[in-house]
Amino acid sequence: MINLILCGGSGTRLWPISRTLHPKQFSKFGEKSLFQETVLRNSKFSSNQIIVTNIEQQFLAKDQLDEIGNFKPTFILEPIGRNTAAAIALACHSLENDETIILVTPSDHLIQNKFEYEKVINEGVKLAEQGNIVTFGITPVYPETGYGYIEAKYDDVLSFKEKPSLETAKEYIASGNYYWNSGMFMFKSSIFLTELEKYAPEIYNLSKEAIFTSEKVNENISIEFEKMRNIPDLSVDYAVMEKSESIKIIPSEINWSDMGSFESLYDGLELPKDNEGNISKGKNISLNSKNNLILSNKTVATIDIEDLIIVDTPDALLISSKGSSQEVKKVVNQLKEEQPNLVNVHLTAHRPWGVYTVLEESPGYKIKKIVVKPGKKLSLQKHHHRNEHWVVVSGTATVTVGDNEFFVRPNESTYIKMGEVHRLENSGKIDLVLIEVQVGEYLEEDDIIRLEDDFKRS
């Protein structure tokens, strides 16, 4: 069996922790990220993984895989997202053996009952081997309006329902015939493709064409932009699940959460609660305060407050009443217009060559700490609007400026004039750490003109 991990999305409902370039599946609320937990949880059932993601998240995923073991998955790299039907179709078309059983899992869900999870996966394998498309329905414990529902009779699926109103959700719960839609599926590749060709032939054909014309380097499959853009943007529910007559459901009491809100984090996080029901990551001094979720690296003191969500990051602070955090999406939409960087990236950003952290920023200058991993180099590039000063802290930098190449050692510096073609490389065996001071009238990341790049970024 192969575990197909859907690793796109930006998790906007968990802003400011989740950002476009560092979405919630890679955030570590405990010792491991949700993505790492997904890989480890399913590795005992699967021989390998296919990870569908974009090129920026690919390198973050690889870094996190290196932290937990020797995993060598196939990456399908989407230049733009086209929803779950396309992602699953691309993965199925990429397989040589179409009798392979695929377990489709999102990368950002929490499953706490591992014993029951193993039972339902084994049940799913039996049904999938018989030619069924299997969905795992979560036995609901309260009338949730943020999930889709599946209507079922025994193991037969009768219908899929959109996110309901509260009154409708209560009716679903009372009937006993409805389950939360987990977004997890299992099937033989051939069975899914047959159903896809029947009910969504355009997605079937265009995703097949996209795979066969893709660039394949080692275990990476890079989809062409135009080929990807042509595929209809539909969820797998709309494309196949709501129409197919081959769907079976397995009721699953696996203590599941899609971690799609801060309320679900409060309920699902394996962090201790104090005597007043407060959960805090970081130091919290609580005076007469109850049932709060506090996520911060600072010391937070609370006095006479209840049922609040307080999320503090180096560049943004969110305070919300419990039950209202779904409105974070509206905040994100406003920020996209006014402060897009706060939606896209943290002050510490992961890149395929390492990481950088913005230490200070004001009009006219920006100061960064840059860490380049051994053997890695940045793109050959230039800037139209800024000059750069580099001071090496540790390691040795190999610097290219125009036709000249030279070394910069600890406590030495160099200067890159606006418009000069340059490159930074770490040819050594330890991390290269330097401080970069940018000076200019425009200092955003889109003022990078890449001329050559090892990671095929434009």
PDB file of N, CA and C in Angstrom, residues 296-329:
ATOM      1  N   SER A 296       2.415  31.139  22.785  1.00  0.00           N
ATOM      2  CA  SER A 296       3.372  32.233  22.719  1.00  0.00           C
ATOM      3  C   SER A 296       4.725  31.754  23.215  1.00  0.00           C
ATOM      4  N   ASN A 297       5.778  32.366  22.712  1.00  0.00           N
ATOM      5  CA  ASN A 297       7.121  32.117  23.230  1.00  0.00           C
ATOM      6  C   ASN A 297       7.513  33.123  24.296  1.00  0.00           C
ATOM      7  N   LYS A 298       6.612  34.066  24.578  1.00  0.00           N
ATOM      8  CA  LYS A 298       6.847  35.055  25.630  1.00  0.00           C
ATOM      9  C   LYS A 298       6.123  34.628  26.905  1.00  0.00           C
ATOM     10  N   THR A 299       6.475  35.229  28.004  1.00  0.00           N
ATOM     11  CA  THR A 299       5.678  35.086  29.216  1.00  0.00           C
ATOM     12  C   THR A 299       4.398  35.891  29.043  1.00  0.00           C
ATOM     13  N   VAL A 300       3.265  35.239  29.242  1.00  0.00           N
ATOM     14  CA  VAL A 300       1.960  35.886  29.092  1.00  0.00           C
ATOM     15  C   VAL A 300       1.258  35.858  30.446  1.00  0.00           C
ATOM     16  N   ALA A 301       0.845  37.002  30.928  1.00  0.00           N
ATOM     17  CA  ALA A 301       0.091  37.108  32.167  1.00  0.00           C
ATOM     18  C   ALA A 301      -1.359  37.440  31.838  1.00  0.00           C
ATOM     19  N   THR A 302      -2.285  36.676  32.405  1.00  0.00           N
ATOM     20  CA  THR A 302      -3.709  36.912  32.163  1.00  0.00           C
ATOM     21  C   THR A 302      -4.413  37.151  33.497  1.00  0.00           C
ATOM     22  N   ILE A 303      -5.349  38.101  33.505  1.00  0.00           N
ATOM     23  CA  ILE A 303      -6.068  38.463  34.718  1.00  0.00           C
ATOM     24  C   ILE A 303      -7.561  38.570  34.392  1.00  0.00           C
ATOM     25  N   ASP A 304      -8.352  37.765  35.084  1.00  0.00           N
ATOM     26  CA  ASP A 304      -9.826  37.876  35.008  1.00  0.00           C
ATOM     27  C   ASP A 304     -10.356  37.717  33.584  1.00  0.00           C
ATOM     28  N   ILE A 305      -9.842  36.756  32.834  1.00  0.00           N
ATOM     29  CA  ILE A 305     -10.376  36.500  31.490  1.00  0.00           C
ATOM     30  C   ILE A 305     -10.760  35.026  31.369  1.00  0.00           C
ATOM     31  N   GLU A 306     -11.721  34.744  30.492  1.00  0.00           N
ATOM     32  CA  GLU A 306     -12.187  33.378  30.271  1.00  0.00           C
ATOM     33  C   GLU A 306     -12.434  33.143  28.792  1.00  0.00           C
ATOM     34  N   ASP A 307     -12.204  31.899  28.383  1.00  0.00           N
ATOM     35  CA  ASP A 307     -12.576  31.432  27.040  1.00  0.00           C
ATOM     36  C   ASP A 307     -12.016  32.315  25.937  1.00  0.00           C
ATOM     37  N   LEU A 308     -10.725  32.651  26.052  1.00  0.00           N
ATOM     38  CA  LEU A 308     -10.057  33.429  25.021  1.00  0.00           C
ATOM     39  C   LEU A 308      -9.015  32.579  24.310  1.00  0.00           C
ATOM     40  N   ILE A 309      -8.727  32.977  23.087  1.00  0.00           N
ATOM     41  CA  ILE A 309      -7.624  32.424  22.306  1.00  0.00           C
ATOM     42  C   ILE A 309      -6.602  33.532  22.120  1.00  0.00           C
ATOM     43  N   ILE A 310      -5.378  33.301  22.578  1.00  0.00           N
ATOM     44  CA  ILE A 310      -4.303  34.293  22.467  1.00  0.00           C
ATOM     45  C   ILE A 310      -3.153  33.616  21.742  1.00  0.00           C
ATOM     46  N   VAL A 311      -2.836  34.098  20.544  1.00  0.00           N
ATOM     47  CA  VAL A 311      -1.785  33.502  19.726  1.00  0.00           C
ATOM     48  C   VAL A 311      -0.783  34.591  19.370  1.00  0.00           C
ATOM     49  N   ASP A 312       0.423  34.436  19.862  1.00  0.00           N
ATOM     50  CA  ASP A 312       1.441  35.469  19.698  1.00  0.00           C
ATOM     51  C   ASP A 312       2.603  34.908  18.895  1.00  0.00           C
ATOM     52  N   THR A 313       2.945  35.581  17.791  1.00  0.00           N
ATOM     53  CA  THR A 313       4.138  35.256  17.008  1.00  0.00           C
ATOM     54  C   THR A 313       5.008  36.516  16.965  1.00  0.00           C
ATOM     55  N   PRO A 314       6.253  36.413  16.521  1.00  0.00           N
ATOM     56  CA  PRO A 314       7.115  37.604  16.540  1.00  0.00           C
ATOM     57  C   PRO A 314       6.579  38.805  15.769  1.00  0.00           C
ATOM     58  N   ASP A 315       5.704  38.571  14.778  1.00  0.00           N
ATOM     59  CA  ASP A 315       5.241  39.695  13.962  1.00  0.00           C
ATOM     60  C   ASP A 315       3.733  39.912  13.980  1.00  0.00           C
ATOM     61  N   ALA A 316       2.983  39.113  14.752  1.00  0.00           N
ATOM     62  CA  ALA A 316       1.524  39.285  14.764  1.00  0.00           C
ATOM     63  C   ALA A 316       0.943  38.709  16.057  1.00  0.00           C
ATOM     64  N   LEU A 317      -0.172  39.287  16.494  1.00  0.00           N
ATOM     65  CA  LEU A 317      -0.869  38.845  17.699  1.00  0.00           C
ATOM     66  C   LEU A 317      -2.344  38.701  17.376  1.00  0.00           C
ATOM     67  N   LEU A 318      -2.912  37.532  17.713  1.00  0.00           N
ATOM     68  CA  LEU A 318      -4.346  37.281  17.538  1.00  0.00           C
ATOM     69  C   LEU A 318      -4.985  37.078  18.900  1.00  0.00           C
ATOM     70  N   ILE A 319      -6.085  37.790  19.153  1.00  0.00           N
ATOM     71  CA  ILE A 319      -6.885  37.591  20.358  1.00  0.00           C
ATOM     72  C   ILE A 319      -8.330  37.408  19.907  1.00  0.00           C
ATOM     73  N   SER A 320      -8.924  36.286  20.318  1.00  0.00           N
ATOM     74  CA  SER A 320     -10.279  35.969  19.871  1.00  0.00           C
ATOM     75  C   SER A 320     -11.033  35.276  20.996  1.00  0.00           C
ATOM     76  N   SER A 321     -12.336  35.474  21.028  1.00  0.00           N
ATOM     77  CA  SER A 321     -13.176  34.661  21.899  1.00  0.00           C
ATOM     78  C   SER A 321     -13.275  33.253  21.332  1.00  0.00           C
ATOM     79  N   LYS A 322     -13.335  32.264  22.201  1.00  0.00           N
ATOM     80  CA  LYS A 322     -13.608  30.919  21.723  1.00  0.00           C
ATOM     81  C   LYS A 322     -14.956  30.900  21.019  1.00  0.00           C
ATOM     82  N   GLY A 323     -15.017  30.157  19.949  1.00  0.00           N
ATOM     83  CA  GLY A 323     -16.237  30.104  19.157  1.00  0.00           C
ATOM     84  C   GLY A 323     -16.264  31.110  18.024  1.00  0.00           C
ATOM     85  N   SER A 324     -15.299  32.029  18.015  1.00  0.00           N
ATOM     86  CA  SER A 324     -15.265  33.058  16.967  1.00  0.00           C
ATOM     87  C   SER A 324     -14.054  32.953  16.069  1.00  0.00           C
ATOM     88  N   SER A 325     -13.178  31.981  16.305  1.00  0.00           N
ATOM     89  CA  SER A 325     -11.920  31.964  15.551  1.00  0.00           C
ATOM     90  C   SER A 325     -12.108  31.595  14.083  1.00  0.00           C
ATOM     91  N   GLN A 326     -13.295  31.086  13.693  1.00  0.00           N
ATOM     92  CA  GLN A 326     -13.547  30.860  12.271  1.00  0.00           C
ATOM     93  C   GLN A 326     -13.482  32.174  11.486  1.00  0.00           C
ATOM     94  N   GLU A 327     -13.665  33.294  12.195  1.00  0.00           N
ATOM     95  CA  GLU A 327     -13.622  34.601  11.544  1.00  0.00           C
ATOM     96  C   GLU A 327     -12.200  35.017  11.161  1.00  0.00           C
ATOM     97  N   VAL A 328     -11.209  34.224  11.569  1.00  0.00           N
ATOM     98  CA  VAL A 328      -9.824  34.532  11.205  1.00  0.00           C
ATOM     99  C   VAL A 328      -9.675  34.638   9.687  1.00  0.00           C
ATOM    100  N   LYS A 329     -10.453  33.868   8.951  1.00  0.00           N
ATOM    101  CA  LYS A 329     -10.386  33.946   7.483  1.00  0.00           C
ATOM    102  C   LYS A 329     -10.644  35.368   6.986  1.00  0.00           C
TER     103      LYS A 329
END
